[in-house]
Each structure stands twice: as structure tokens, then as C-alpha cells.
PDB file of C-alpha atoms in Angstrom:
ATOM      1  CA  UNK Q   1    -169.944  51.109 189.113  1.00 53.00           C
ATOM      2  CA  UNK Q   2    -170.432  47.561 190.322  1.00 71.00           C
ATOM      3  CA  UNK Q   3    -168.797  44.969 187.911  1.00 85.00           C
ATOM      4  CA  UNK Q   4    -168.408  41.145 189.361  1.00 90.00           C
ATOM      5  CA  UNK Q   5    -165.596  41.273 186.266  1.00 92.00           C
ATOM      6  CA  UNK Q   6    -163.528  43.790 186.790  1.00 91.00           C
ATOM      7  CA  UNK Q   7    -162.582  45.937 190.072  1.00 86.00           C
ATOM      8  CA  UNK Q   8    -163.537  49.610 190.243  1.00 77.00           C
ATOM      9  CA  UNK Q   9    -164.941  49.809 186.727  1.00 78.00           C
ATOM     10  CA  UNK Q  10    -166.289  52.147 184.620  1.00 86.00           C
ATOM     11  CA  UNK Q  11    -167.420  50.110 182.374  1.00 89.00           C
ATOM     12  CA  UNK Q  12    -170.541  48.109 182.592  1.00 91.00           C
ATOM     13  CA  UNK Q  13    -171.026  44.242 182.713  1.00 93.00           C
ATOM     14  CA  UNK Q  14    -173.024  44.487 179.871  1.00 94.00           C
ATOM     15  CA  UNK Q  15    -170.350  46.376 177.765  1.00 94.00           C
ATOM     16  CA  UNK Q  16    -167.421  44.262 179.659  1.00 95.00           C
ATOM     17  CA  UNK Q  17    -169.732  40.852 178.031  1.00 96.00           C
ATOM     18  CA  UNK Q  18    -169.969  42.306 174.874  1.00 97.00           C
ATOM     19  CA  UNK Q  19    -165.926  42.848 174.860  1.00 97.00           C
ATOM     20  CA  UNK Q  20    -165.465  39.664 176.146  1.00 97.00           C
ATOM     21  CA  UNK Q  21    -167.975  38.350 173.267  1.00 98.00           C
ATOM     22  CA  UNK Q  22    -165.946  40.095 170.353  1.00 98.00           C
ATOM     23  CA  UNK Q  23    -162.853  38.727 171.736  1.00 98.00           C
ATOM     24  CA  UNK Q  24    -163.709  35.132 171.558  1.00 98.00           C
ATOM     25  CA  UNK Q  25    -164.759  35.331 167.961  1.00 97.00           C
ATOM     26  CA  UNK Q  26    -161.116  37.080 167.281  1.00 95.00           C
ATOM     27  CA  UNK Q  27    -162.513  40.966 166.624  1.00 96.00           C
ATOM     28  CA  UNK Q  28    -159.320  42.942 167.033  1.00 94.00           C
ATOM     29  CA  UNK Q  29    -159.631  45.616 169.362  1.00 95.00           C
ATOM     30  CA  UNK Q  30    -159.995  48.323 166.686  1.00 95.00           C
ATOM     31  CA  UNK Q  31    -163.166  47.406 165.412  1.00 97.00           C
ATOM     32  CA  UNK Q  32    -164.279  46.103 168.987  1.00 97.00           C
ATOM     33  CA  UNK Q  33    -163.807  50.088 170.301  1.00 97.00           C
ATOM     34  CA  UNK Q  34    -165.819  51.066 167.810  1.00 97.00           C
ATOM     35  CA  UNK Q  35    -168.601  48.508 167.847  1.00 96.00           C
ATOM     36  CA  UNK Q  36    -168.921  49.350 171.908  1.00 96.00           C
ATOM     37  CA  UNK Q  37    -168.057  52.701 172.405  1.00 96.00           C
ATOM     38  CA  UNK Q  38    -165.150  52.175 174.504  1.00 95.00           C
ATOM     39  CA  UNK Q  39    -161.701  53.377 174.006  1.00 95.00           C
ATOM     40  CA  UNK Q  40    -159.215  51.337 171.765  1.00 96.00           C
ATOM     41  CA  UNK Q  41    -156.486  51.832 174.346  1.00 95.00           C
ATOM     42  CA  UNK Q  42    -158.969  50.120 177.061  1.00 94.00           C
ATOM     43  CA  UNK Q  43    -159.887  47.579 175.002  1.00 96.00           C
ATOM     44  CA  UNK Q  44    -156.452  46.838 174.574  1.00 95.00           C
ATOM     45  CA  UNK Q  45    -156.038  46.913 178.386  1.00 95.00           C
ATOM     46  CA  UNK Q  46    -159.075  44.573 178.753  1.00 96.00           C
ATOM     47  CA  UNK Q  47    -157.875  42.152 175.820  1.00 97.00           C
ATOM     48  CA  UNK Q  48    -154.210  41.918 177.171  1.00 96.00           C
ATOM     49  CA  UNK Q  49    -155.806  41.356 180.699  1.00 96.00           C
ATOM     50  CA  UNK Q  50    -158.143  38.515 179.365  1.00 97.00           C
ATOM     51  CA  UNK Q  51    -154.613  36.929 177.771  1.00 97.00           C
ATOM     52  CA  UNK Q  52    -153.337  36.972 181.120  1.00 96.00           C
ATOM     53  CA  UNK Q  53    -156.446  34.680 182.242  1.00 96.00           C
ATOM     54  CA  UNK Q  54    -156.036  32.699 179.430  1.00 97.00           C
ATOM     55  CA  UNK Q  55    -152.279  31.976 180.266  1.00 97.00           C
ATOM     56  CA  UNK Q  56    -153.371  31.433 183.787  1.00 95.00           C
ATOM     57  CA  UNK Q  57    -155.776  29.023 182.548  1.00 95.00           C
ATOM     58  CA  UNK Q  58    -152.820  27.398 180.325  1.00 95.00           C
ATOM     59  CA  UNK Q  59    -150.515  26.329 182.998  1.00 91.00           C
ATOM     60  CA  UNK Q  60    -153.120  24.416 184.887  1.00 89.00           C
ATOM     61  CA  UNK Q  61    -152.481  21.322 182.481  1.00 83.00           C
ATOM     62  CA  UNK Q  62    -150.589  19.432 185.035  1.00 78.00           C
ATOM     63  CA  UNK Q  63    -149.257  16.423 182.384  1.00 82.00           C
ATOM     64  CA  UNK Q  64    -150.672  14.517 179.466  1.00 85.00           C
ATOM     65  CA  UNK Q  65    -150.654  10.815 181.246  1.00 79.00           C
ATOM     66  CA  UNK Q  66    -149.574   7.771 178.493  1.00 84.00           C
ATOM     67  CA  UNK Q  67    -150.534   8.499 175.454  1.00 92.00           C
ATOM     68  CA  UNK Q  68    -148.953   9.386 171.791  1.00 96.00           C
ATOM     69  CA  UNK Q  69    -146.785  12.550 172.239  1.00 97.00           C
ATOM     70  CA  UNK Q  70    -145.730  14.533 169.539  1.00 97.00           C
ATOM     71  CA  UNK Q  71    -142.468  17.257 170.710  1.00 97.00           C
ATOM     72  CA  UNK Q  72    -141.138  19.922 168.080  1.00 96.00           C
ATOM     73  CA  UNK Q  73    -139.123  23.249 168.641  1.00 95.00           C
ATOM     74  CA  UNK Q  74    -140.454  25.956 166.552  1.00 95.00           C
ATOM     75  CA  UNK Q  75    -139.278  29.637 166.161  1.00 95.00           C
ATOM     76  CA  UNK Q  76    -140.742  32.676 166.261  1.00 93.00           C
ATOM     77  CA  UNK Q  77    -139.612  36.219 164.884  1.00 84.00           C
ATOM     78  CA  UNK Q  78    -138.990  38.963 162.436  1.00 68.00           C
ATOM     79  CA  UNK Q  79    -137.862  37.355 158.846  1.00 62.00           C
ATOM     80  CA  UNK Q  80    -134.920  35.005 158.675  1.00 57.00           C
ATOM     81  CA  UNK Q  81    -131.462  37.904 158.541  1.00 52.00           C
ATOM     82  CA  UNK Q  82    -129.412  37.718 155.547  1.00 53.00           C
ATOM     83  CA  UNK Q  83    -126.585  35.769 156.368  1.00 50.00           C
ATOM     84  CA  UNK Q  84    -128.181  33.945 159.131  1.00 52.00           C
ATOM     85  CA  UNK Q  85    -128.902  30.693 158.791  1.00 49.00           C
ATOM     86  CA  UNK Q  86    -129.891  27.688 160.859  1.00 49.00           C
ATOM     87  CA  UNK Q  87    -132.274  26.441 162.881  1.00 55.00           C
ATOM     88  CA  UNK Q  88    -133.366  28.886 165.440  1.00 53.00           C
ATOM     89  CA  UNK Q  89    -131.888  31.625 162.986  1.00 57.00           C
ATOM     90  CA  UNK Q  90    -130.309  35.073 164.514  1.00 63.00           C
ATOM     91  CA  UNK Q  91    -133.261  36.688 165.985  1.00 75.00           C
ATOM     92  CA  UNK Q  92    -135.956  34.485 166.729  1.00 89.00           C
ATOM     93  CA  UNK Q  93    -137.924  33.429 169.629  1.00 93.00           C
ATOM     94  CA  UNK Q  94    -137.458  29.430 170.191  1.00 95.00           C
ATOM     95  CA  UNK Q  95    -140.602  27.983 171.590  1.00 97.00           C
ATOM     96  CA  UNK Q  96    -140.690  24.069 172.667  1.00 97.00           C
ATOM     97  CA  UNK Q  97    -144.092  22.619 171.985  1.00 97.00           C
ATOM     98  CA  UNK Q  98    -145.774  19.063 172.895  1.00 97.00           C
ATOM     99  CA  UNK Q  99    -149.307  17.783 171.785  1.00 96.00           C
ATOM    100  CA  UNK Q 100    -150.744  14.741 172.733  1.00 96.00           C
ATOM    101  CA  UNK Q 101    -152.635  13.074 169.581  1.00 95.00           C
ATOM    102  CA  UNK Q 102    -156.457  13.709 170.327  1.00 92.00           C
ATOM    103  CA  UNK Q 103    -155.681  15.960 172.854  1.00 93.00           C
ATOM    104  CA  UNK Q 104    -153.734  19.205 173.890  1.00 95.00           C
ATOM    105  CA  UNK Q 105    -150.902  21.405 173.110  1.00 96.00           C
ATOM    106  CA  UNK Q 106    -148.563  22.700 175.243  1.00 97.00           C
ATOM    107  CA  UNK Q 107    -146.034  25.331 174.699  1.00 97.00           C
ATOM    108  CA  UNK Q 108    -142.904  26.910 176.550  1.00 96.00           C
ATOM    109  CA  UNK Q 109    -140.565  29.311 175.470  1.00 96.00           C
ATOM    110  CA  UNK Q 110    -136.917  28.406 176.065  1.00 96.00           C
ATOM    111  CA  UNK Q 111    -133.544  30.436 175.853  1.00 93.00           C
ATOM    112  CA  UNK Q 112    -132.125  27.051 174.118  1.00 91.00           C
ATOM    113  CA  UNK Q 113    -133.072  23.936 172.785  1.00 92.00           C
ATOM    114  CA  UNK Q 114    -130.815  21.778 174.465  1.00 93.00           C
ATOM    115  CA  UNK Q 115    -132.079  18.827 176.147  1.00 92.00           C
ATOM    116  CA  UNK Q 116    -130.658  20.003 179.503  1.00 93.00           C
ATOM    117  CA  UNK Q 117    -133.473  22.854 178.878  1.00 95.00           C
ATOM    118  CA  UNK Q 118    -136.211  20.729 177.188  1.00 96.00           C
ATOM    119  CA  UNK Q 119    -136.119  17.895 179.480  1.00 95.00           C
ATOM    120  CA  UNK Q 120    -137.332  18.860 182.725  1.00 95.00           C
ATOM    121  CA  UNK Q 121    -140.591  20.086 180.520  1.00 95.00           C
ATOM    122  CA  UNK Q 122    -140.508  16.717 178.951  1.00 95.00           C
ATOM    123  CA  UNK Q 123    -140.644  15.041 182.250  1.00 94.00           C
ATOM    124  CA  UNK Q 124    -143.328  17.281 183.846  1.00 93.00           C
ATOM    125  CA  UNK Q 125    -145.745  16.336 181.138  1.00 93.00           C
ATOM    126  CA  UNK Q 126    -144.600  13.336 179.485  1.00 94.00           C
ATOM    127  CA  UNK Q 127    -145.842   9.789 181.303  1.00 92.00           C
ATOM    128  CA  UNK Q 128    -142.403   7.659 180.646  1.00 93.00           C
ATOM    129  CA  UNK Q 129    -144.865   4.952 179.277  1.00 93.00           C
ATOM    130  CA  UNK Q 130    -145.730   7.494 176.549  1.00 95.00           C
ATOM    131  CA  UNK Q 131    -144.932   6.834 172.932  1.00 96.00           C
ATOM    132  CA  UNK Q 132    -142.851   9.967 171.855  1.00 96.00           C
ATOM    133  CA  UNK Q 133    -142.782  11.215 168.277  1.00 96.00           C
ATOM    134  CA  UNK Q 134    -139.986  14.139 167.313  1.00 95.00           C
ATOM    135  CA  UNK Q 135    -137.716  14.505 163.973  1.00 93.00           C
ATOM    136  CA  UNK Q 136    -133.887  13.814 164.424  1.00 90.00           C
ATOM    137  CA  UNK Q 137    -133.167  17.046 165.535  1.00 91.00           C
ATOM    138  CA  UNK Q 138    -129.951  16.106 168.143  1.00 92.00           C
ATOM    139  CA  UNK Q 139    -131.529  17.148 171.227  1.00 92.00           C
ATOM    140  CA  UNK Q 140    -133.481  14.439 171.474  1.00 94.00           C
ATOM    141  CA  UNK Q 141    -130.374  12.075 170.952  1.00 92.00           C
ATOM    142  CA  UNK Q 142    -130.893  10.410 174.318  1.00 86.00           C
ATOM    143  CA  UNK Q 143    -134.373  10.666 175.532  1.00 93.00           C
ATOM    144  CA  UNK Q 144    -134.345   6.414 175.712  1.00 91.00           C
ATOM    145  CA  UNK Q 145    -131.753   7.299 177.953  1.00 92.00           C
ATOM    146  CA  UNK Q 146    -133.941   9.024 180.375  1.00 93.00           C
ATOM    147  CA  UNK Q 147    -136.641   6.405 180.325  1.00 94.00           C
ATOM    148  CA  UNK Q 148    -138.473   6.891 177.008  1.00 94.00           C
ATOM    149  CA  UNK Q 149    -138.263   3.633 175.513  1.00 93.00           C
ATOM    150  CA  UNK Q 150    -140.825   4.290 172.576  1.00 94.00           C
ATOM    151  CA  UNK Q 151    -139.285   6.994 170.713  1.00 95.00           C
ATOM    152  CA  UNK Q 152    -139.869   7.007 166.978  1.00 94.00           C
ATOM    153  CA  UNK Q 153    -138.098   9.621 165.095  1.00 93.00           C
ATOM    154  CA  UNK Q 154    -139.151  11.431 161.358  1.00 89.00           C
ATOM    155  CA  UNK Q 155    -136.230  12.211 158.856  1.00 82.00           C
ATOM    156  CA  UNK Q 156    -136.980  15.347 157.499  1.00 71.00           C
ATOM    157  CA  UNK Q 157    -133.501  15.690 155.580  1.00 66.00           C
ATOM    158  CA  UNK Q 158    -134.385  12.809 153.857  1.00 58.00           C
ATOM    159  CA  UNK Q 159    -138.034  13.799 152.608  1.00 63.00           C
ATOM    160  CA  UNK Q 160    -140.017  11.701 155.189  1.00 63.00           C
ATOM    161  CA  UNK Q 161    -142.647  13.048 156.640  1.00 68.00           C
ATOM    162  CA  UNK Q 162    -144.721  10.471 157.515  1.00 71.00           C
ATOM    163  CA  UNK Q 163    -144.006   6.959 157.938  1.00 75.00           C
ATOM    164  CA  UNK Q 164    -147.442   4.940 159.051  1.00 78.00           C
ATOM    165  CA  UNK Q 165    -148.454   6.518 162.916  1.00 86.00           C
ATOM    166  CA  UNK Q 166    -144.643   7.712 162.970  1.00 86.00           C
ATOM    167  CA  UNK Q 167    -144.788  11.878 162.144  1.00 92.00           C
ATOM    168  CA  UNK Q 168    -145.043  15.073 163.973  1.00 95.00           C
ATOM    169  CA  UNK Q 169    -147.827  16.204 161.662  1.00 94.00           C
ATOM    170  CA  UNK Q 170    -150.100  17.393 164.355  1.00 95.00           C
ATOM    171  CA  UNK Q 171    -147.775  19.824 166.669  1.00 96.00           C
ATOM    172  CA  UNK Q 172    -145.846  20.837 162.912  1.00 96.00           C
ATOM    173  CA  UNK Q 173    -150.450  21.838 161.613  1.00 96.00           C
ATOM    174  CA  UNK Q 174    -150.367  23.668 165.678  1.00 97.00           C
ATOM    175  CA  UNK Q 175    -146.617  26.015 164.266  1.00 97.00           C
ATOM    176  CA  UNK Q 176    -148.603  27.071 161.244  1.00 96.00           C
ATOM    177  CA  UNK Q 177    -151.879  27.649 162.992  1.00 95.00           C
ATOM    178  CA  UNK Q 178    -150.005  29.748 165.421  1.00 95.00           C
ATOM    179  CA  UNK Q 179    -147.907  31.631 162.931  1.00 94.00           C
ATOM    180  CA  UNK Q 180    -150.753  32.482 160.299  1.00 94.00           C
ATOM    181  CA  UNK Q 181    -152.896  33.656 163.395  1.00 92.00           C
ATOM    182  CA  UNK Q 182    -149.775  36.101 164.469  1.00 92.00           C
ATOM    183  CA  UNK Q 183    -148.927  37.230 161.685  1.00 89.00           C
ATOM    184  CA  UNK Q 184    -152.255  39.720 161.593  1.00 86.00           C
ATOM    185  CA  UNK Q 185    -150.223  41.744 163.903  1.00 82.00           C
ATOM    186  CA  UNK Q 186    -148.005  42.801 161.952  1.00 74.00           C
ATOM    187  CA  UNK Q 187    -145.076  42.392 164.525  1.00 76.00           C
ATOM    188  CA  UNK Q 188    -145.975  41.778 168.460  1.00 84.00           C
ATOM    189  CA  UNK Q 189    -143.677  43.415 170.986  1.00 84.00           C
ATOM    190  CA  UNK Q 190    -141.544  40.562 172.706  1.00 84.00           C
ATOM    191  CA  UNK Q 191    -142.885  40.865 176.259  1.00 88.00           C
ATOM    192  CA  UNK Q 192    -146.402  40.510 175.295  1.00 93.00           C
ATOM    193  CA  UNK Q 193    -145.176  36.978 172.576  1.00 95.00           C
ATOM    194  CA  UNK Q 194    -145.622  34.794 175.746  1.00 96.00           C
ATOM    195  CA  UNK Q 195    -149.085  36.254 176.229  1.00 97.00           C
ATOM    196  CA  UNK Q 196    -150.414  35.826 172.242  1.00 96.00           C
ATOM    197  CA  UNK Q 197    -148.582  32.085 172.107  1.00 97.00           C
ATOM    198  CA  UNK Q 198    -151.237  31.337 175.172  1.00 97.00           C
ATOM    199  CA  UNK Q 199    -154.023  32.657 173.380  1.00 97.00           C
ATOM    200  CA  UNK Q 200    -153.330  29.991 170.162  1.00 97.00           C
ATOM    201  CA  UNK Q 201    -152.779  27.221 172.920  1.00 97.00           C
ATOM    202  CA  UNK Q 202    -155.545  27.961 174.474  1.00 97.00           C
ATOM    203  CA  UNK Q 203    -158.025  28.458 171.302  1.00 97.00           C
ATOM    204  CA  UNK Q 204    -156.612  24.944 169.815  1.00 97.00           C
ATOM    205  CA  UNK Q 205    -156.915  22.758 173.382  1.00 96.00           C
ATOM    206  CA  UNK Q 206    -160.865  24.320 173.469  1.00 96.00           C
ATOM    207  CA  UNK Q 207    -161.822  24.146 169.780  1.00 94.00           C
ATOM    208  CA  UNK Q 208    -165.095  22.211 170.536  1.00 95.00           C
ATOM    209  CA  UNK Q 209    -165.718  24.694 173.549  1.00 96.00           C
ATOM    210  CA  UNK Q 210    -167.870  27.667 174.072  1.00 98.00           C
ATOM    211  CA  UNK Q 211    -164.939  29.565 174.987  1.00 98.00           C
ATOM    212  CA  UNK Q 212    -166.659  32.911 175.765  1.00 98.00           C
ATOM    213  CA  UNK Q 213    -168.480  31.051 178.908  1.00 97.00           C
ATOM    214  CA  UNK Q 214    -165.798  29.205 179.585  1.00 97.00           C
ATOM    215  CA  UNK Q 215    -163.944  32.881 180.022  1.00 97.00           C
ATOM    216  CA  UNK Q 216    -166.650  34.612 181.453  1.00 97.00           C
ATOM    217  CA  UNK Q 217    -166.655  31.985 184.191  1.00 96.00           C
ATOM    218  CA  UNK Q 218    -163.110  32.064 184.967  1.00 96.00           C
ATOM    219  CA  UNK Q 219    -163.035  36.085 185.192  1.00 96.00           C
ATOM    220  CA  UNK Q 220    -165.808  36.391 187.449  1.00 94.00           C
ATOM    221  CA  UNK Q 221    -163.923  33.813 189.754  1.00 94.00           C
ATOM    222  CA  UNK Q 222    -161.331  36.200 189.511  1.00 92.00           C
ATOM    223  CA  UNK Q 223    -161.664  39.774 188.243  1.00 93.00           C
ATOM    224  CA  UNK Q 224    -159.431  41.831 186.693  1.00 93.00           C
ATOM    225  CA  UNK Q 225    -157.726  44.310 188.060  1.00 88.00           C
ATOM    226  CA  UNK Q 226    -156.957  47.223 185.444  1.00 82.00           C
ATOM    227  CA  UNK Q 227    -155.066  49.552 187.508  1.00 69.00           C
TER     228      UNK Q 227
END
């Protein structure tokens, strides 16, 4: 069957658009195999496949220019292990995130949050002319250091959240976003995390955009491939 979407399909365009469509307004793929008539395990194929555009479509944000930058670490897991305690507790996923006030998000996942890890990412996105926002976690000790000169820092130990235009409000409001919207899963296996964080980036940075043409666009300037 021809499909400009997808290579070698069985499945029409029609159907395919109709996937696509359920997607975009966050149907899980239970309820989308039974609203099209297509199996649940190739709807799953299709949805993890569309992820994979979506992530594709992520990394094209090349930096965020000068601007008001807010940088956080967040974590991401099964519940905090008795015993365990700490930031970045026994078990969790650390993920290094950076939103640019009126603007986008952008997330990484990192083995540590050291700022021999974080700071190439920094300095990839981050004009040096930025203003930088974070709390007074210790990796970000020295960023004047390294040529951030307007770096205002929160105290969260001391019940500050917000101090005038000093706060990491907006990337802390992008964690719970992320989190609430995972947490439907029930538990997501670890090589497909990178895949689901994408899809939240990429559903906050287009908010006010019709994303299912947006998709629909990118796909049929490159299909997918299922096999």
C-alpha cells in the first residue's frame, strides 16, 4: 500500500492521520487501537516511532541567544528508597533542564550533575551575555568563572522562592508538568525515558502550535520506517 508516511505500510494514510490525530491530543494507544481498528502493539510501534521524530525535532534548537535563563537538575524514577536520601536519591534518573523565560525548554539527561558534565550543555545553549537563574545547588559554584557574569541564585534552604525576577519558577512549573504527565504510565522502561522526556519538551516549546500539522509535516519529510 502506498503511504508518503510510512515505508511499506499496511496501513492507510487515512488511518496513519487519524493515529497521528489521537496522538497529538494525548489518546494512549489503548483506546487509539480500538477507536481505529489497528493493533495496540502497532500503535505502540507507530507512537514510539512518532517520539523518535519528536526527539529528532528536539535537538534542532541550536542555543537560546541572550536572554533570561532559568537551569535546574531534576530527577526522575521509581519512589525515593528507604534509607536513601539526597538529592538525586538511589535510583533515579538525573535530567539537567534549561528554559529561557518566554521561550523554550531544553532537557538532557546526565550520568552526574557536576559542572564538568553540565557545562559544556550550558555553553552550547547559553549566550555568555545571558542572565542565568539556578538555586545554590554547588554545581553552579563557579559559572561567573566561566564567563557568566549575571548569575542570580534562589535559596531554597532558607524558604525563598522568589525574590523580585530572581526564581527558577518556570523550569521548577516544566519538572511538575513533566512528572504529572509520566506518571499515567505507571512506570516507563528506562530506554524508552529519553524518548517520553522529548515528548513533554516538545508539547511545552509548541503549546500555541497545531502540533498534529506540525508532525504530519515533519513525517512526510521523512517517513517512518517500522521494520
Amino acid at each position: 500500500m502506498n503511504n508518503k508516511y510510512i515505508f511499506r505500510s499496511h496501513i492507510s494514510e487515512k488511518k496513519f492521520r487519524d493515529i497521528l490525530r489521537l496522538f497529538c491530543v494525548d489518546v494512549d494507544a489503548t483506546k487509539t487501537s480500538a477507536h481505529t481498528g489497528v493493533s495496540r502493539i502497532c500503535v505502540n510501534r507507530l507512537f514510539d516511532k512518532i517520539r523518535e521524530r519528536i526527539a529528532e525535532e528536539c535537538e534542532k534548537i541550536s542555543c537560546f541567544d541572550t536572554g533570561e535563563i532559568e537551569l535546574d537538575e531534576s530527577y526522575f524514577g521509581a519512589k525515593r528508597v528507604r534509607g536513601k536520601r539526597g538529592r538525586g536519591a538511589y535510583g533515579k534518573t538525573p535530567v539537567f533542564g534549561m528554559l529561557k523565560r518566554n521561550g523554550n525548554v531544553y532537557t538532557q539527561i546526565v550520568k552526574y550533575c557536576s559542572i564538568k558534565e553540565l557545562l559544556p550543555i550550558i555553553e552550547s545553549k547559553a549566550d555568555k551575555n545571558s542572565t542565568i537563574y539556578t538555586d545554590y545547588f554547588k554545581t553552579y559554584d563557579g559559572l561567573a568563572d566561566f564567563g557568566y557574569k549575571r548569575h542570580y541564585r534562589i535559596k531554597h534552604s532558607d524558604n525563598e522562592f522568589a525574590n523580585g525576577r530572581n526564581h527558577i519558577n518556570g523550569i521548577e512549573n516544566f519538572w511538575g508538568l513533566c512528572k504529572v504527565r509520566l506518571s499515567k504510565y505507571r512506570g516507563i522502561h528506562q530506554h524508552k525515558f529519553y524518548l517520553h522526556l522529548k515528548e513533554c519538551e516538545f508539547r511545552y516549546n509548541n503549546r500555541n502550535t497545531d502540533i498534529y500539522k506540525y508532525l504530519l509535516k515533519v513525517i512526510k519529510d521523512n517517513p517512518i520506517k517500522l521494520s
